Amino acid sequence: MSGIVIVGAQWGDEGKGKITDLLAERADAVIRFQGGNNAGHTIVRNGETWKLHLMPSGILYPGKTCVIGNGVVIDPKVLTDELDELRRREVDTSGLRISANAHMIMPYHMMLDDAGEARLGKLKIGTTRRGIGPAYADKASRIGIRVQDLLDEKILKKKIVAALEPKRLALRPYARDPRLDLQAITEEYLAYGRRLSEYIADTTSLVWEKLDKGDIVIFEGAQGALLDIDHGTYPFVTSSNPIAAAACIGSGVGPKDIDEVWGIAKAYSTRVGSGPFPTELHDDIGEDLRRRGGEFGTTTGRSRRIGWLDLVALKYAARLNSLTALVVTKLDVLSGLDTIKVCVRYRGEDGAEFDTFPYHQTVLHHATGDYVELPGWSEDISDARSEDELPENARAYLRYMEEAIGVPIVLISVGPGREQTMWTEAGLATAPGQTVAAG
Ligand code: GDP
Ligand code: IMO
Ligand code: MG
């Protein structure tokens, strides 16, 4: 196996950072292929916490090739701050490579994100306000600024003028804002270009080279399948494709370069921002799971909405991504419940049943879950290190999940720490990092 894609199988924050870090030990490169600093990927190692927004989650291995691919949108201030912070903590970031074709998030993108949300009022998407949507919109409109443009003052200035022109009306409230001064933006971004120039590369060729040698390359997704702009709960989605297919586009490889697709799913569901969430809990159980799971956004600090495990959505994500394996995280958070509910189908307003994910927004907005109830367990499982140390009911819960989704569970996570992880039998048979994890 050479190309492994790691994707979120729910609404984001499934623990992609933790799992990517774990697998990266055996990989030769880790590449981010979409999204931007709307992502917040947490790694906890030896009690130390790392919150990454743009940096691929392989960066904690000294000198590991970590690529920010062409499909990512980059806020250079966030990236340089992240680099500074990593260096301050004595992390060797020399393996970082940034695609010259990746697009930049500009100051006006953040303003437009804010203005767009304000304009939508009650209908707002609940974006991270990082300028993600407007940056991807400019990319599609072919007036985006790319990393390579930061290396040439004349080109940069011309492109900023062209990008600002159609936005004049929308930016009128910011007319006197110093952040919109053409010369100031140009100088600021040229300075970022100088700072980042040592990392800028033809990352597509770099990834080809690694794959052609048979090196292991991890494609690290951000967000999750239900936030996909085409296949998620539009318009309450992000502005990129967090599904596995985008790993190819966002890095420049073909589908045949992908050997494995691992979906990361929590043992329950969460969502940040607006939009349909059929299994959402509005009671004490939800409150308790939020508290015990520390369900507050890594990027914005917002409370995450909590819900029961949603098998309708997960089966949809499994098919959309061609998942070859499933990783279940946060199983520890479910400890202490007498019974655990699992959503097996949706029910529409008129009582209609949906065994598969409904494409129609209206149906989805009114859908509620039909549940099976499984017996819970009371034990603290955060110290379990192998499946046979888990209570029988926890194992039965995982088996139920696995059979319903039809994808083998390879890895189970029972805490934020790197060591709070166990490989299943299926995982030990197939996983690239298994000898490391087992030892
Ligand atoms: P990502 O965006 O998919 O990388 O996920 P986030 O890092 O935003 O959110 C996952 C959160 O859960 C982080 O705070 C992790 O440290 C934490 N976490 C990951 N796996 C587990 C687990 O198995 N149990 C618990 N309790 N926390 C976990
Ligand atoms: P990671 O990679 C969870 C959500 C926002 C909002 C919607 C659109 O950490 O899993 P955007 O700023 O992208 O235009 O916001 O998408 N969202 C995420 N939710 N995890 C993320 O990333 C997210 N990135 C964006 O909350 O609902
Ligand atoms: Mg996150």
PDB file of N, CA and C in Angstrom, residues 325-393:
ATOM      1  N   ALA A 325     -11.540   1.211   5.250  1.00  0.00           N
ATOM      2  CA  ALA A 325     -11.380   0.967   6.686  1.00  0.00           C
ATOM      3  C   ALA A 325     -12.033   2.090   7.464  1.00  0.00           C
ATOM      4  N   LEU A 326     -12.401   1.745   8.686  1.00  0.00           N
ATOM      5  CA  LEU A 326     -13.045   2.714   9.564  1.00  0.00           C
ATOM      6  C   LEU A 326     -12.210   2.818  10.842  1.00  0.00           C
ATOM      7  N   VAL A 327     -12.044   4.038  11.328  1.00  0.00           N
ATOM      8  CA  VAL A 327     -11.392   4.257  12.620  1.00  0.00           C
ATOM      9  C   VAL A 327     -12.442   4.882  13.530  1.00  0.00           C
ATOM     10  N   VAL A 328     -12.672   4.293  14.682  1.00  0.00           N
ATOM     11  CA  VAL A 328     -13.677   4.837  15.601  1.00  0.00           C
ATOM     12  C   VAL A 328     -12.963   5.542  16.752  1.00  0.00           C
ATOM     13  N   THR A 329     -13.274   6.816  16.928  1.00  0.00           N
ATOM     14  CA  THR A 329     -12.636   7.598  17.989  1.00  0.00           C
ATOM     15  C   THR A 329     -13.649   7.933  19.089  1.00  0.00           C
ATOM     16  N   LYS A 330     -13.123   8.357  20.216  1.00  0.00           N
ATOM     17  CA  LYS A 330     -13.938   8.876  21.324  1.00  0.00           C
ATOM     18  C   LYS A 330     -14.919   7.854  21.905  1.00  0.00           C
ATOM     19  N   LEU A 331     -14.564   6.577  21.782  1.00  0.00           N
ATOM     20  CA  LEU A 331     -15.422   5.549  22.375  1.00  0.00           C
ATOM     21  C   LEU A 331     -15.507   5.751  23.888  1.00  0.00           C
ATOM     22  N   ASP A 332     -14.426   6.256  24.480  1.00  0.00           N
ATOM     23  CA  ASP A 332     -14.368   6.491  25.931  1.00  0.00           C
ATOM     24  C   ASP A 332     -15.463   7.450  26.411  1.00  0.00           C
ATOM     25  N   VAL A 333     -15.860   8.363  25.530  1.00  0.00           N
ATOM     26  CA  VAL A 333     -16.819   9.397  25.938  1.00  0.00           C
ATOM     27  C   VAL A 333     -18.201   8.783  26.210  1.00  0.00           C
ATOM     28  N   LEU A 334     -18.472   7.625  25.605  1.00  0.00           N
ATOM     29  CA  LEU A 334     -19.788   7.001  25.790  1.00  0.00           C
ATOM     30  C   LEU A 334     -19.896   6.197  27.093  1.00  0.00           C
ATOM     31  N   SER A 335     -18.789   6.019  27.801  1.00  0.00           N
ATOM     32  CA  SER A 335     -18.835   5.250  29.059  1.00  0.00           C
ATOM     33  C   SER A 335     -19.812   5.881  30.041  1.00  0.00           C
ATOM     34  N   GLY A 336     -20.533   5.034  30.761  1.00  0.00           N
ATOM     35  CA  GLY A 336     -21.398   5.543  31.826  1.00  0.00           C
ATOM     36  C   GLY A 336     -22.845   5.710  31.416  1.00  0.00           C
ATOM     37  N   LEU A 337     -23.179   5.384  30.176  1.00  0.00           N
ATOM     38  CA  LEU A 337     -24.585   5.474  29.749  1.00  0.00           C
ATOM     39  C   LEU A 337     -25.234   4.095  29.909  1.00  0.00           C
ATOM     40  N   ASP A 338     -26.473   4.074  30.412  1.00  0.00           N
ATOM     41  CA  ASP A 338     -27.168   2.788  30.546  1.00  0.00           C
ATOM     42  C   ASP A 338     -27.441   2.180  29.182  1.00  0.00           C
ATOM     43  N   THR A 339     -27.988   3.009  28.323  1.00  0.00           N
ATOM     44  CA  THR A 339     -28.222   2.550  26.949  1.00  0.00           C
ATOM     45  C   THR A 339     -27.710   3.618  25.996  1.00  0.00           C
ATOM     46  N   ILE A 340     -27.345   3.164  24.813  1.00  0.00           N
ATOM     47  CA  ILE A 340     -26.830   4.076  23.788  1.00  0.00           C
ATOM     48  C   ILE A 340     -27.712   3.938  22.557  1.00  0.00           C
ATOM     49  N   LYS A 341     -28.144   5.076  22.035  1.00  0.00           N
ATOM     50  CA  LYS A 341     -29.012   5.017  20.851  1.00  0.00           C
ATOM     51  C   LYS A 341     -28.172   5.141  19.584  1.00  0.00           C
ATOM     52  N   VAL A 342     -28.625   4.433  18.549  1.00  0.00           N
ATOM     53  CA  VAL A 342     -27.968   4.494  17.249  1.00  0.00           C
ATOM     54  C   VAL A 342     -29.051   4.698  16.199  1.00  0.00           C
ATOM     55  N   CYS A 343     -28.884   5.716  15.379  1.00  0.00           N
ATOM     56  CA  CYS A 343     -29.903   6.016  14.368  1.00  0.00           C
ATOM     57  C   CYS A 343     -29.749   5.076  13.167  1.00  0.00           C
ATOM     58  N   VAL A 344     -30.823   4.358  12.841  1.00  0.00           N
ATOM     59  CA  VAL A 344     -30.742   3.386  11.742  1.00  0.00           C
ATOM     60  C   VAL A 344     -31.514   3.844  10.498  1.00  0.00           C
ATOM     61  N   ARG A 345     -32.415   4.774  10.658  1.00  0.00           N
ATOM     62  CA  ARG A 345     -33.095   5.366   9.488  1.00  0.00           C
ATOM     63  C   ARG A 345     -33.644   6.737   9.881  1.00  0.00           C
ATOM     64  N   TYR A 346     -33.946   7.541   8.857  1.00  0.00           N
ATOM     65  CA  TYR A 346     -34.579   8.836   9.115  1.00  0.00           C
ATOM     66  C   TYR A 346     -36.084   8.704   8.871  1.00  0.00           C
ATOM     67  N   ARG A 347     -36.780   9.583   9.534  1.00  0.00           N
ATOM     68  CA  ARG A 347     -38.228   9.653   9.319  1.00  0.00           C
ATOM     69  C   ARG A 347     -38.557  11.096   8.930  1.00  0.00           C
ATOM     70  N   GLY A 348     -39.240  11.241   7.807  1.00  0.00           N
ATOM     71  CA  GLY A 348     -39.609  12.575   7.326  1.00  0.00           C
ATOM     72  C   GLY A 348     -40.797  13.112   8.102  1.00  0.00           C
ATOM     73  N   GLU A 349     -41.118  14.363   7.844  1.00  0.00           N
ATOM     74  CA  GLU A 349     -42.215  15.044   8.536  1.00  0.00           C
ATOM     75  C   GLU A 349     -43.540  14.284   8.382  1.00  0.00           C
ATOM     76  N   ASP A 350     -43.731  13.707   7.171  1.00  0.00           N
ATOM     77  CA  ASP A 350     -44.979  12.998   6.875  1.00  0.00           C
ATOM     78  C   ASP A 350     -44.907  11.526   7.266  1.00  0.00           C
ATOM     79  N   GLY A 351     -43.861  11.142   7.989  1.00  0.00           N
ATOM     80  CA  GLY A 351     -43.729   9.755   8.430  1.00  0.00           C
ATOM     81  C   GLY A 351     -42.974   8.870   7.455  1.00  0.00           C
ATOM     82  N   ALA A 352     -42.604   9.414   6.282  1.00  0.00           N
ATOM     83  CA  ALA A 352     -41.875   8.616   5.287  1.00  0.00           C
ATOM     84  C   ALA A 352     -40.529   8.157   5.867  1.00  0.00           C
ATOM     85  N   GLU A 353     -40.136   6.928   5.504  1.00  0.00           N
ATOM     86  CA  GLU A 353     -38.885   6.382   6.033  1.00  0.00           C
ATOM     87  C   GLU A 353     -37.764   6.521   5.007  1.00  0.00           C
ATOM     88  N   PHE A 354     -36.578   6.822   5.497  1.00  0.00           N
ATOM     89  CA  PHE A 354     -35.412   6.939   4.616  1.00  0.00           C
ATOM     90  C   PHE A 354     -34.282   6.077   5.169  1.00  0.00           C
ATOM     91  N   ASP A 355     -33.984   4.995   4.437  1.00  0.00           N
ATOM     92  CA  ASP A 355     -32.859   4.147   4.848  1.00  0.00           C
ATOM     93  C   ASP A 355     -31.550   4.665   4.286  1.00  0.00           C
ATOM     94  N   THR A 356     -31.674   5.481   3.239  1.00  0.00           N
ATOM     95  CA  THR A 356     -30.462   6.058   2.648  1.00  0.00           C
ATOM     96  C   THR A 356     -30.535   7.576   2.784  1.00  0.00           C
ATOM     97  N   PHE A 357     -29.396   8.220   2.612  1.00  0.00           N
ATOM     98  CA  PHE A 357     -29.315   9.662   2.860  1.00  0.00           C
ATOM     99  C   PHE A 357     -30.162  10.433   1.848  1.00  0.00           C
ATOM    100  N   PRO A 358     -31.176  11.194   2.311  1.00  0.00           N
ATOM    101  CA  PRO A 358     -32.057  11.893   1.368  1.00  0.00           C
ATOM    102  C   PRO A 358     -31.332  13.067   0.706  1.00  0.00           C
ATOM    103  N   TYR A 359     -31.516  13.207  -0.594  1.00  0.00           N
ATOM    104  CA  TYR A 359     -30.825  14.298  -1.297  1.00  0.00           C
ATOM    105  C   TYR A 359     -31.546  15.616  -1.116  1.00  0.00           C
ATOM    106  N   HIS A 360     -32.829  15.568  -0.728  1.00  0.00           N
ATOM    107  CA  HIS A 360     -33.612  16.801  -0.729  1.00  0.00           C
ATOM    108  C   HIS A 360     -33.473  17.559   0.590  1.00  0.00           C
ATOM    109  N   GLN A 361     -33.093  18.833   0.443  1.00  0.00           N
ATOM    110  CA  GLN A 361     -32.816  19.662   1.617  1.00  0.00           C
ATOM    111  C   GLN A 361     -34.011  19.732   2.571  1.00  0.00           C
ATOM    112  N   THR A 362     -35.213  19.838   2.003  1.00  0.00           N
ATOM    113  CA  THR A 362     -36.406  19.981   2.843  1.00  0.00           C
ATOM    114  C   THR A 362     -36.609  18.735   3.697  1.00  0.00           C
ATOM    115  N   VAL A 363     -36.426  17.570   3.079  1.00  0.00           N
ATOM    116  CA  VAL A 363     -36.576  16.317   3.823  1.00  0.00           C
ATOM    117  C   VAL A 363     -35.565  16.283   4.960  1.00  0.00           C
ATOM    118  N   LEU A 364     -34.329  16.607   4.608  1.00  0.00           N
ATOM    119  CA  LEU A 364     -33.236  16.530   5.575  1.00  0.00           C
ATOM    120  C   LEU A 364     -33.462  17.465   6.769  1.00  0.00           C
ATOM    121  N   HIS A 365     -33.989  18.651   6.473  1.00  0.00           N
ATOM    122  CA  HIS A 365     -34.195  19.628   7.537  1.00  0.00           C
ATOM    123  C   HIS A 365     -35.231  19.168   8.567  1.00  0.00           C
ATOM    124  N   HIS A 366     -36.187  18.346   8.114  1.00  0.00           N
ATOM    125  CA  HIS A 366     -37.232  17.923   9.045  1.00  0.00           C
ATOM    126  C   HIS A 366     -37.046  16.499   9.527  1.00  0.00           C
ATOM    127  N   ALA A 367     -36.016  15.839   9.017  1.00  0.00           N
ATOM    128  CA  ALA A 367     -35.834  14.419   9.358  1.00  0.00           C
ATOM    129  C   ALA A 367     -35.481  14.246  10.835  1.00  0.00           C
ATOM    130  N   THR A 368     -36.051  13.206  11.427  1.00  0.00           N
ATOM    131  CA  THR A 368     -35.635  12.805  12.774  1.00  0.00           C
ATOM    132  C   THR A 368     -35.169  11.351  12.670  1.00  0.00           C
ATOM    133  N   GLY A 369     -34.528  10.874  13.714  1.00  0.00           N
ATOM    134  CA  GLY A 369     -33.972   9.526  13.641  1.00  0.00           C
ATOM    135  C   GLY A 369     -34.906   8.463  14.198  1.00  0.00           C
ATOM    136  N   ASP A 370     -34.849   7.254  13.593  1.00  0.00           N
ATOM    137  CA  ASP A 370     -35.408   6.048  14.218  1.00  0.00           C
ATOM    138  C   ASP A 370     -34.209   5.340  14.840  1.00  0.00           C
ATOM    139  N   TYR A 371     -34.366   4.889  16.070  1.00  0.00           N
ATOM    140  CA  TYR A 371     -33.190   4.398  16.782  1.00  0.00           C
ATOM    141  C   TYR A 371     -33.309   2.939  17.199  1.00  0.00           C
ATOM    142  N   VAL A 372     -32.172   2.264  17.314  1.00  0.00           N
ATOM    143  CA  VAL A 372     -32.111   1.034  18.112  1.00  0.00           C
ATOM    144  C   VAL A 372     -31.385   1.419  19.394  1.00  0.00           C
ATOM    145  N   GLU A 373     -31.696   0.723  20.460  1.00  0.00           N
ATOM    146  CA  GLU A 373     -31.009   1.013  21.720  1.00  0.00           C
ATOM    147  C   GLU A 373     -30.087  -0.147  22.047  1.00  0.00           C
ATOM    148  N   LEU A 374     -28.830   0.181  22.290  1.00  0.00           N
ATOM    149  CA  LEU A 374     -27.856  -0.857  22.635  1.00  0.00           C
ATOM    150  C   LEU A 374     -27.443  -0.663  24.094  1.00  0.00           C
ATOM    151  N   PRO A 375     -27.120  -1.754  24.777  1.00  0.00           N
ATOM    152  CA  PRO A 375     -26.735  -1.607  26.178  1.00  0.00           C
ATOM    153  C   PRO A 375     -25.386  -0.902  26.325  1.00  0.00           C
ATOM    154  N   GLY A 376     -25.276  -0.022  27.311  1.00  0.00           N
ATOM    155  CA  GLY A 376     -24.031   0.704  27.527  1.00  0.00           C
ATOM    156  C   GLY A 376     -23.093  -0.036  28.469  1.00  0.00           C
ATOM    157  N   TRP A 377     -22.069   0.653  28.921  1.00  0.00           N
ATOM    158  CA  TRP A 377     -21.108   0.080  29.872  1.00  0.00           C
ATOM    159  C   TRP A 377     -20.714   1.175  30.849  1.00  0.00           C
ATOM    160  N   SER A 378     -20.309   0.759  32.042  1.00  0.00           N
ATOM    161  CA  SER A 378     -20.025   1.775  33.052  1.00  0.00           C
ATOM    162  C   SER A 378     -18.518   2.008  33.237  1.00  0.00           C
ATOM    163  N   GLU A 379     -17.711   1.050  32.791  1.00  0.00           N
ATOM    164  CA  GLU A 379     -16.269   1.136  33.042  1.00  0.00           C
ATOM    165  C   GLU A 379     -15.606   2.306  32.319  1.00  0.00           C
ATOM    166  N   ASP A 380     -14.578   2.875  32.956  1.00  0.00           N
ATOM    167  CA  ASP A 380     -13.705   3.837  32.276  1.00  0.00           C
ATOM    168  C   ASP A 380     -12.806   3.013  31.359  1.00  0.00           C
ATOM    169  N   ILE A 381     -12.838   3.296  30.061  1.00  0.00           N
ATOM    170  CA  ILE A 381     -12.059   2.462  29.127  1.00  0.00           C
ATOM    171  C   ILE A 381     -10.834   3.185  28.589  1.00  0.00           C
ATOM    172  N   SER A 382     -10.531   4.349  29.176  1.00  0.00           N
ATOM    173  CA  SER A 382      -9.452   5.149  28.584  1.00  0.00           C
ATOM    174  C   SER A 382      -8.068   4.505  28.746  1.00  0.00           C
ATOM    175  N   ASP A 383      -7.974   3.498  29.604  1.00  0.00           N
ATOM    176  CA  ASP A 383      -6.687   2.804  29.739  1.00  0.00           C
ATOM    177  C   ASP A 383      -6.632   1.501  28.949  1.00  0.00           C
ATOM    178  N   ALA A 384      -7.708   1.158  28.274  1.00  0.00           N
ATOM    179  CA  ALA A 384      -7.706  -0.089  27.485  1.00  0.00           C
ATOM    180  C   ALA A 384      -6.720   0.047  26.326  1.00  0.00           C
ATOM    181  N   ARG A 385      -5.958  -0.994  26.086  1.00  0.00           N
ATOM    182  CA  ARG A 385      -4.970  -0.953  25.013  1.00  0.00           C
ATOM    183  C   ARG A 385      -5.138  -2.081  23.998  1.00  0.00           C
ATOM    184  N   SER A 386      -6.095  -2.964  24.267  1.00  0.00           N
ATOM    185  CA  SER A 386      -6.408  -3.974  23.260  1.00  0.00           C
ATOM    186  C   SER A 386      -7.905  -4.258  23.356  1.00  0.00           C
ATOM    187  N   GLU A 387      -8.438  -4.754  22.257  1.00  0.00           N
ATOM    188  CA  GLU A 387      -9.885  -4.959  22.195  1.00  0.00           C
ATOM    189  C   GLU A 387     -10.410  -5.811  23.333  1.00  0.00           C
ATOM    190  N   ASP A 388      -9.614  -6.823  23.727  1.00  0.00           N
ATOM    191  CA  ASP A 388     -10.133  -7.716  24.772  1.00  0.00           C
ATOM    192  C   ASP A 388     -10.151  -7.052  26.148  1.00  0.00           C
ATOM    193  N   GLU A 389      -9.579  -5.848  26.264  1.00  0.00           N
ATOM    194  CA  GLU A 389      -9.701  -5.102  27.529  1.00  0.00           C
ATOM    195  C   GLU A 389     -10.966  -4.242  27.550  1.00  0.00           C
ATOM    196  N   LEU A 390     -11.703  -4.250  26.465  1.00  0.00           N
ATOM    197  CA  LEU A 390     -12.948  -3.452  26.421  1.00  0.00           C
ATOM    198  C   LEU A 390     -14.102  -4.272  26.988  1.00  0.00           C
ATOM    199  N   PRO A 391     -15.051  -3.626  27.673  1.00  0.00           N
ATOM    200  CA  PRO A 391     -16.233  -4.344  28.154  1.00  0.00           C
ATOM    201  C   PRO A 391     -16.988  -4.969  26.979  1.00  0.00           C
ATOM    202  N   GLU A 392     -17.647  -6.090  27.244  1.00  0.00           N
ATOM    203  CA  GLU A 392     -18.362  -6.808  26.182  1.00  0.00           C
ATOM    204  C   GLU A 392     -19.339  -5.878  25.435  1.00  0.00           C
ATOM    205  N   ASN A 393     -20.040  -4.999  26.172  1.00  0.00           N
ATOM    206  CA  ASN A 393     -21.019  -4.139  25.500  1.00  0.00           C
ATOM    207  C   ASN A 393     -20.368  -3.107  24.579  1.00  0.00           C
TER     208      ASN A 393
END
